[in-house]
Amino acid sequence: MVNILSWNCRGARKPATRRYLKALVDSHSPVVVCLLETRLAFFSRRDVDRLIGRHWDFVFSLAEGKSGGILLLWLSHLSVTVLTSQKQFIIVNISYAAKESWVLAAVYAHKDYLIRRHIWDGISSHLTDSTPAIIAGDFNCILSQADKKGGKPFRLLILQNYMLLSLLWS
């Protein structure tokens, strides 16, 4: 089994983030880590080494001001091809043990629906019927009114329509 960790860390340079991430990696042994809402304008090899260790490769998508940002990390022995890196998602093809290949999309969707709605087309263009795919992240969208407290009623149709059109299920 392959373990993947996806976490909205709300700031990747905080000391508490580093400590908690190391504890998560130690206890779950993931081969891929998706950090969302990193709030980073730049992330270097040295930053990765300090955050998670030296055996990890990475790609990142810049934050806009103090919002957003995606850092996708994978163990160096994996064969990873970056298919696209956008502000709201990073999509990679991962080959594991030289035989299994799958697509991973790490998503941090914008809070504004008018901006967020375009990610589905961008993700769909990299999915095929023949390659397994995992879409992980923070979609800034909920599936049930029970998941929401107060405020305006949510619009379930947005995410449901995409899931049905793409034959995805959570």
PDB file of C-alpha atoms in Angstrom:
ATOM      1  CA  MET A   1       0.000   0.000   0.000  1.00  0.00           C
ATOM      2  CA  VAL A   2       1.121   3.552  -0.759  1.00  0.00           C
ATOM      3  CA  ASN A   3       0.471   6.238   1.852  1.00  0.00           C
ATOM      4  CA  ILE A   4      -0.219   9.808   0.770  1.00  0.00           C
ATOM      5  CA  LEU A   5      -0.500  12.678   3.229  1.00  0.00           C
ATOM      6  CA  SER A   6      -2.496  15.796   2.340  1.00  0.00           C
ATOM      7  CA  TRP A   7      -2.628  18.606   4.898  1.00  0.00           C
ATOM      8  CA  ASN A   8      -3.784  22.233   4.912  1.00  0.00           C
ATOM      9  CA  CYS A   9      -0.884  23.438   7.060  1.00  0.00           C
ATOM     10  CA  ARG A  10      -1.754  27.177   6.988  1.00  0.00           C
ATOM     11  CA  GLY A  11       1.880  28.225   6.768  1.00  0.00           C
ATOM     12  CA  ALA A  12       4.776  25.892   5.937  1.00  0.00           C
ATOM     13  CA  ARG A  13       7.533  27.889   7.636  1.00  0.00           C
ATOM     14  CA  LYS A  14       6.054  27.843  11.128  1.00  0.00           C
ATOM     15  CA  PRO A  15       8.077  25.783  13.650  1.00  0.00           C
ATOM     16  CA  ALA A  16       4.867  24.054  14.795  1.00  0.00           C
ATOM     17  CA  THR A  17       4.194  22.979  11.199  1.00  0.00           C
ATOM     18  CA  ARG A  18       7.649  21.430  10.923  1.00  0.00           C
ATOM     19  CA  ARG A  19       7.283  19.514  14.207  1.00  0.00           C
ATOM     20  CA  TYR A  20       3.795  18.259  13.390  1.00  0.00           C
ATOM     21  CA  LEU A  21       4.737  17.269   9.834  1.00  0.00           C
ATOM     22  CA  LYS A  22       7.729  15.261  11.069  1.00  0.00           C
ATOM     23  CA  ALA A  23       5.461  13.471  13.566  1.00  0.00           C
ATOM     24  CA  LEU A  24       2.927  12.698  10.811  1.00  0.00           C
ATOM     25  CA  VAL A  25       5.649  11.392   8.487  1.00  0.00           C
ATOM     26  CA  ASP A  26       7.151   9.260  11.268  1.00  0.00           C
ATOM     27  CA  SER A  27       3.800   7.723  12.204  1.00  0.00           C
ATOM     28  CA  HIS A  28       2.297   7.215   8.713  1.00  0.00           C
ATOM     29  CA  SER A  29       5.360   6.761   6.442  1.00  0.00           C
ATOM     30  CA  PRO A  30       3.912   8.508   3.374  1.00  0.00           C
ATOM     31  CA  VAL A  31       5.709   8.393   0.029  1.00  0.00           C
ATOM     32  CA  VAL A  32       3.967  11.602  -1.113  1.00  0.00           C
ATOM     33  CA  VAL A  33       3.093  14.687   0.955  1.00  0.00           C
ATOM     34  CA  CYS A  34       0.795  17.494  -0.252  1.00  0.00           C
ATOM     35  CA  LEU A  35       1.043  20.654   1.845  1.00  0.00           C
ATOM     36  CA  LEU A  36      -1.685  23.167   1.120  1.00  0.00           C
ATOM     37  CA  GLU A  37      -2.021  26.845   1.982  1.00  0.00           C
ATOM     38  CA  THR A  38       1.737  27.090   2.473  1.00  0.00           C
ATOM     39  CA  ARG A  39       1.608  30.894   2.217  1.00  0.00           C
ATOM     40  CA  LEU A  40       5.033  30.844   0.550  1.00  0.00           C
ATOM     41  CA  ALA A  41       6.363  33.015  -2.254  1.00  0.00           C
ATOM     42  CA  PHE A  42       9.497  30.855  -2.547  1.00  0.00           C
ATOM     43  CA  PHE A  43      10.671  27.475  -1.305  1.00  0.00           C
ATOM     44  CA  SER A  44      14.221  26.177  -1.749  1.00  0.00           C
ATOM     45  CA  ARG A  45      15.989  22.821  -1.468  1.00  0.00           C
ATOM     46  CA  ARG A  46      17.338  23.990   1.896  1.00  0.00           C
ATOM     47  CA  ASP A  47      13.801  24.791   3.079  1.00  0.00           C
ATOM     48  CA  VAL A  48      12.662  21.272   2.119  1.00  0.00           C
ATOM     49  CA  ASP A  49      15.603  19.677   3.944  1.00  0.00           C
ATOM     50  CA  ARG A  50      14.763  21.652   7.069  1.00  0.00           C
ATOM     51  CA  LEU A  51      11.035  20.921   6.807  1.00  0.00           C
ATOM     52  CA  ILE A  52      10.975  17.191   6.079  1.00  0.00           C
ATOM     53  CA  GLY A  53      14.499  15.857   5.429  1.00  0.00           C
ATOM     54  CA  ARG A  54      16.916  15.248   2.560  1.00  0.00           C
ATOM     55  CA  HIS A  55      15.261  12.264   0.886  1.00  0.00           C
ATOM     56  CA  TRP A  56      12.435  14.268  -0.655  1.00  0.00           C
ATOM     57  CA  ASP A  57      12.041  15.932  -4.048  1.00  0.00           C
ATOM     58  CA  PHE A  58       9.464  18.658  -4.574  1.00  0.00           C
ATOM     59  CA  VAL A  59       7.548  21.077  -6.749  1.00  0.00           C
ATOM     60  CA  PHE A  60       5.624  24.082  -5.488  1.00  0.00           C
ATOM     61  CA  SER A  61       3.024  26.574  -6.593  1.00  0.00           C
ATOM     62  CA  LEU A  62       3.419  30.086  -5.233  1.00  0.00           C
ATOM     63  CA  ALA A  63       1.021  31.645  -2.779  1.00  0.00           C
ATOM     64  CA  GLU A  64      -0.773  34.872  -3.643  1.00  0.00           C
ATOM     65  CA  GLY A  65       0.135  37.180  -0.800  1.00  0.00           C
ATOM     66  CA  LYS A  66      -0.647  35.314   2.407  1.00  0.00           C
ATOM     67  CA  SER A  67      -3.150  32.985   0.787  1.00  0.00           C
ATOM     68  CA  GLY A  68      -2.772  29.702  -1.054  1.00  0.00           C
ATOM     69  CA  GLY A  69       0.355  27.917  -2.143  1.00  0.00           C
ATOM     70  CA  ILE A  70       0.944  24.211  -2.701  1.00  0.00           C
ATOM     71  CA  LEU A  71       4.055  22.201  -1.861  1.00  0.00           C
ATOM     72  CA  LEU A  72       4.094  18.674  -3.279  1.00  0.00           C
ATOM     73  CA  LEU A  73       6.856  16.422  -1.933  1.00  0.00           C
ATOM     74  CA  TRP A  74       7.775  12.820  -2.802  1.00  0.00           C
ATOM     75  CA  LEU A  75      10.453  10.383  -1.733  1.00  0.00           C
ATOM     76  CA  SER A  76      13.427  10.576  -4.080  1.00  0.00           C
ATOM     77  CA  HIS A  77      13.212   6.925  -5.179  1.00  0.00           C
ATOM     78  CA  LEU A  78       9.881   7.596  -6.929  1.00  0.00           C
ATOM     79  CA  SER A  79       9.825   8.545 -10.593  1.00  0.00           C
ATOM     80  CA  VAL A  80       7.714  11.704 -10.843  1.00  0.00           C
ATOM     81  CA  THR A  81       6.876  13.784 -13.910  1.00  0.00           C
ATOM     82  CA  VAL A  82       5.277  17.178 -13.336  1.00  0.00           C
ATOM     83  CA  LEU A  83       2.416  17.480 -15.835  1.00  0.00           C
ATOM     84  CA  THR A  84       1.359  20.989 -14.822  1.00  0.00           C
ATOM     85  CA  SER A  85       1.761  23.441 -11.974  1.00  0.00           C
ATOM     86  CA  GLN A  86      -0.913  26.120 -11.644  1.00  0.00           C
ATOM     87  CA  LYS A  87      -1.898  28.466  -8.826  1.00  0.00           C
ATOM     88  CA  GLN A  88      -4.750  26.185  -7.713  1.00  0.00           C
ATOM     89  CA  PHE A  89      -3.301  22.739  -8.467  1.00  0.00           C
ATOM     90  CA  ILE A  90      -0.237  20.679  -9.271  1.00  0.00           C
ATOM     91  CA  ILE A  91      -0.632  17.502 -11.317  1.00  0.00           C
ATOM     92  CA  VAL A  92       2.061  14.829 -11.499  1.00  0.00           C
ATOM     93  CA  ASN A  93       2.456  11.346 -12.919  1.00  0.00           C
ATOM     94  CA  ILE A  94       4.031   8.965 -10.411  1.00  0.00           C
ATOM     95  CA  SER A  95       5.676   5.634 -11.173  1.00  0.00           C
ATOM     96  CA  TYR A  96       6.028   3.443  -8.127  1.00  0.00           C
ATOM     97  CA  ALA A  97       8.240   0.343  -8.058  1.00  0.00           C
ATOM     98  CA  ALA A  98       8.809   0.757 -11.830  1.00  0.00           C
ATOM     99  CA  LYS A  99       5.482  -0.868 -12.642  1.00  0.00           C
ATOM    100  CA  GLU A 100       2.587   1.092 -11.210  1.00  0.00           C
ATOM    101  CA  SER A 101       1.829   4.497 -12.685  1.00  0.00           C
ATOM    102  CA  TRP A 102      -0.845   6.919 -11.517  1.00  0.00           C
ATOM    103  CA  VAL A 103      -1.768  10.585 -11.617  1.00  0.00           C
ATOM    104  CA  LEU A 104      -1.936  12.753  -8.514  1.00  0.00           C
ATOM    105  CA  ALA A 105      -3.560  16.187  -8.414  1.00  0.00           C
ATOM    106  CA  ALA A 106      -2.816  18.310  -5.338  1.00  0.00           C
ATOM    107  CA  VAL A 107      -5.478  21.029  -5.097  1.00  0.00           C
ATOM    108  CA  TYR A 108      -5.832  24.219  -3.112  1.00  0.00           C
ATOM    109  CA  ALA A 109      -8.926  25.808  -4.623  1.00  0.00           C
ATOM    110  CA  HIS A 110      -9.561  29.535  -4.438  1.00  0.00           C
ATOM    111  CA  LYS A 111     -12.270  30.679  -2.029  1.00  0.00           C
ATOM    112  CA  ASP A 112     -14.030  32.621  -4.797  1.00  0.00           C
ATOM    113  CA  TYR A 113     -16.265  30.295  -6.822  1.00  0.00           C
ATOM    114  CA  LEU A 114     -15.786  32.309 -10.029  1.00  0.00           C
ATOM    115  CA  ILE A 115     -12.034  31.700  -9.846  1.00  0.00           C
ATOM    116  CA  ARG A 116     -12.281  28.190  -8.385  1.00  0.00           C
ATOM    117  CA  ARG A 117     -14.663  26.783 -11.007  1.00  0.00           C
ATOM    118  CA  HIS A 118     -11.989  26.662 -13.731  1.00  0.00           C
ATOM    119  CA  ILE A 119      -9.832  24.114 -11.918  1.00  0.00           C
ATOM    120  CA  TRP A 120     -12.103  21.222 -12.900  1.00  0.00           C
ATOM    121  CA  ASP A 121     -11.363  21.668 -16.606  1.00  0.00           C
ATOM    122  CA  GLY A 122      -7.645  21.947 -15.889  1.00  0.00           C
ATOM    123  CA  ILE A 123      -7.621  18.761 -13.828  1.00  0.00           C
ATOM    124  CA  SER A 124      -9.866  16.817 -16.221  1.00  0.00           C
ATOM    125  CA  SER A 125      -7.523  17.449 -19.136  1.00  0.00           C
ATOM    126  CA  HIS A 126      -4.876  15.303 -17.398  1.00  0.00           C
ATOM    127  CA  LEU A 127      -7.125  12.369 -16.473  1.00  0.00           C
ATOM    128  CA  THR A 128      -7.578   9.285 -18.642  1.00  0.00           C
ATOM    129  CA  ASP A 129      -9.620   6.123 -18.345  1.00  0.00           C
ATOM    130  CA  SER A 130      -6.483   3.984 -18.407  1.00  0.00           C
ATOM    131  CA  THR A 131      -4.483   5.611 -15.583  1.00  0.00           C
ATOM    132  CA  PRO A 132      -5.639   5.604 -11.945  1.00  0.00           C
ATOM    133  CA  ALA A 133      -5.861   9.058 -10.382  1.00  0.00           C
ATOM    134  CA  ILE A 134      -6.001  10.582  -6.929  1.00  0.00           C
ATOM    135  CA  ILE A 135      -7.283  14.121  -6.437  1.00  0.00           C
ATOM    136  CA  ALA A 136      -6.416  15.387  -2.958  1.00  0.00           C
ATOM    137  CA  GLY A 137      -6.564  18.737  -1.305  1.00  0.00           C
ATOM    138  CA  ASP A 138      -8.647  21.601  -0.013  1.00  0.00           C
ATOM    139  CA  PHE A 139     -11.449  22.368  -2.452  1.00  0.00           C
ATOM    140  CA  ASN A 140     -12.945  25.177  -0.343  1.00  0.00           C
ATOM    141  CA  CYS A 141     -16.251  23.451  -0.962  1.00  0.00           C
ATOM    142  CA  ILE A 142     -18.351  21.199   1.254  1.00  0.00           C
ATOM    143  CA  LEU A 143     -20.419  18.119   0.466  1.00  0.00           C
ATOM    144  CA  SER A 144     -23.023  18.394   3.201  1.00  0.00           C
ATOM    145  CA  GLN A 145     -24.863  21.138   5.069  1.00  0.00           C
ATOM    146  CA  ALA A 146     -23.911  19.215   8.234  1.00  0.00           C
ATOM    147  CA  ASP A 147     -20.275  20.179   7.570  1.00  0.00           C
ATOM    148  CA  LYS A 148     -21.151  23.886   7.788  1.00  0.00           C
ATOM    149  CA  LYS A 149     -22.101  26.048  10.749  1.00  0.00           C
ATOM    150  CA  GLY A 150     -23.797  29.402  10.156  1.00  0.00           C
ATOM    151  CA  GLY A 151     -23.431  31.731   7.202  1.00  0.00           C
ATOM    152  CA  LYS A 152     -25.064  31.384   3.816  1.00  0.00           C
ATOM    153  CA  PRO A 153     -26.381  28.019   2.639  1.00  0.00           C
ATOM    154  CA  PHE A 154     -23.851  26.134   0.550  1.00  0.00           C
ATOM    155  CA  ARG A 155     -24.196  25.060  -3.097  1.00  0.00           C
ATOM    156  CA  LEU A 156     -23.725  21.299  -3.228  1.00  0.00           C
ATOM    157  CA  LEU A 157     -24.371  21.206  -6.968  1.00  0.00           C
ATOM    158  CA  ILE A 158     -20.967  22.661  -7.853  1.00  0.00           C
ATOM    159  CA  LEU A 159     -18.874  19.773  -6.556  1.00  0.00           C
ATOM    160  CA  GLN A 160     -21.515  17.101  -7.164  1.00  0.00           C
ATOM    161  CA  ASN A 161     -21.841  18.029 -10.848  1.00  0.00           C
ATOM    162  CA  TYR A 162     -18.108  17.769 -11.364  1.00  0.00           C
ATOM    163  CA  MET A 163     -17.909  14.441  -9.553  1.00  0.00           C
ATOM    164  CA  LEU A 164     -20.725  13.010 -11.665  1.00  0.00           C
ATOM    165  CA  LEU A 165     -19.359  14.325 -14.964  1.00  0.00           C
ATOM    166  CA  SER A 166     -15.888  12.991 -14.180  1.00  0.00           C
ATOM    167  CA  LEU A 167     -17.161   9.718 -12.684  1.00  0.00           C
ATOM    168  CA  LEU A 168     -15.392  10.553  -9.428  1.00  0.00           C
ATOM    169  CA  TRP A 169     -16.614   9.597  -6.004  1.00  0.00           C
ATOM    170  CA  SER A 170     -15.371  10.511  -2.570  1.00  0.00           C
TER     171      SER A 170
END
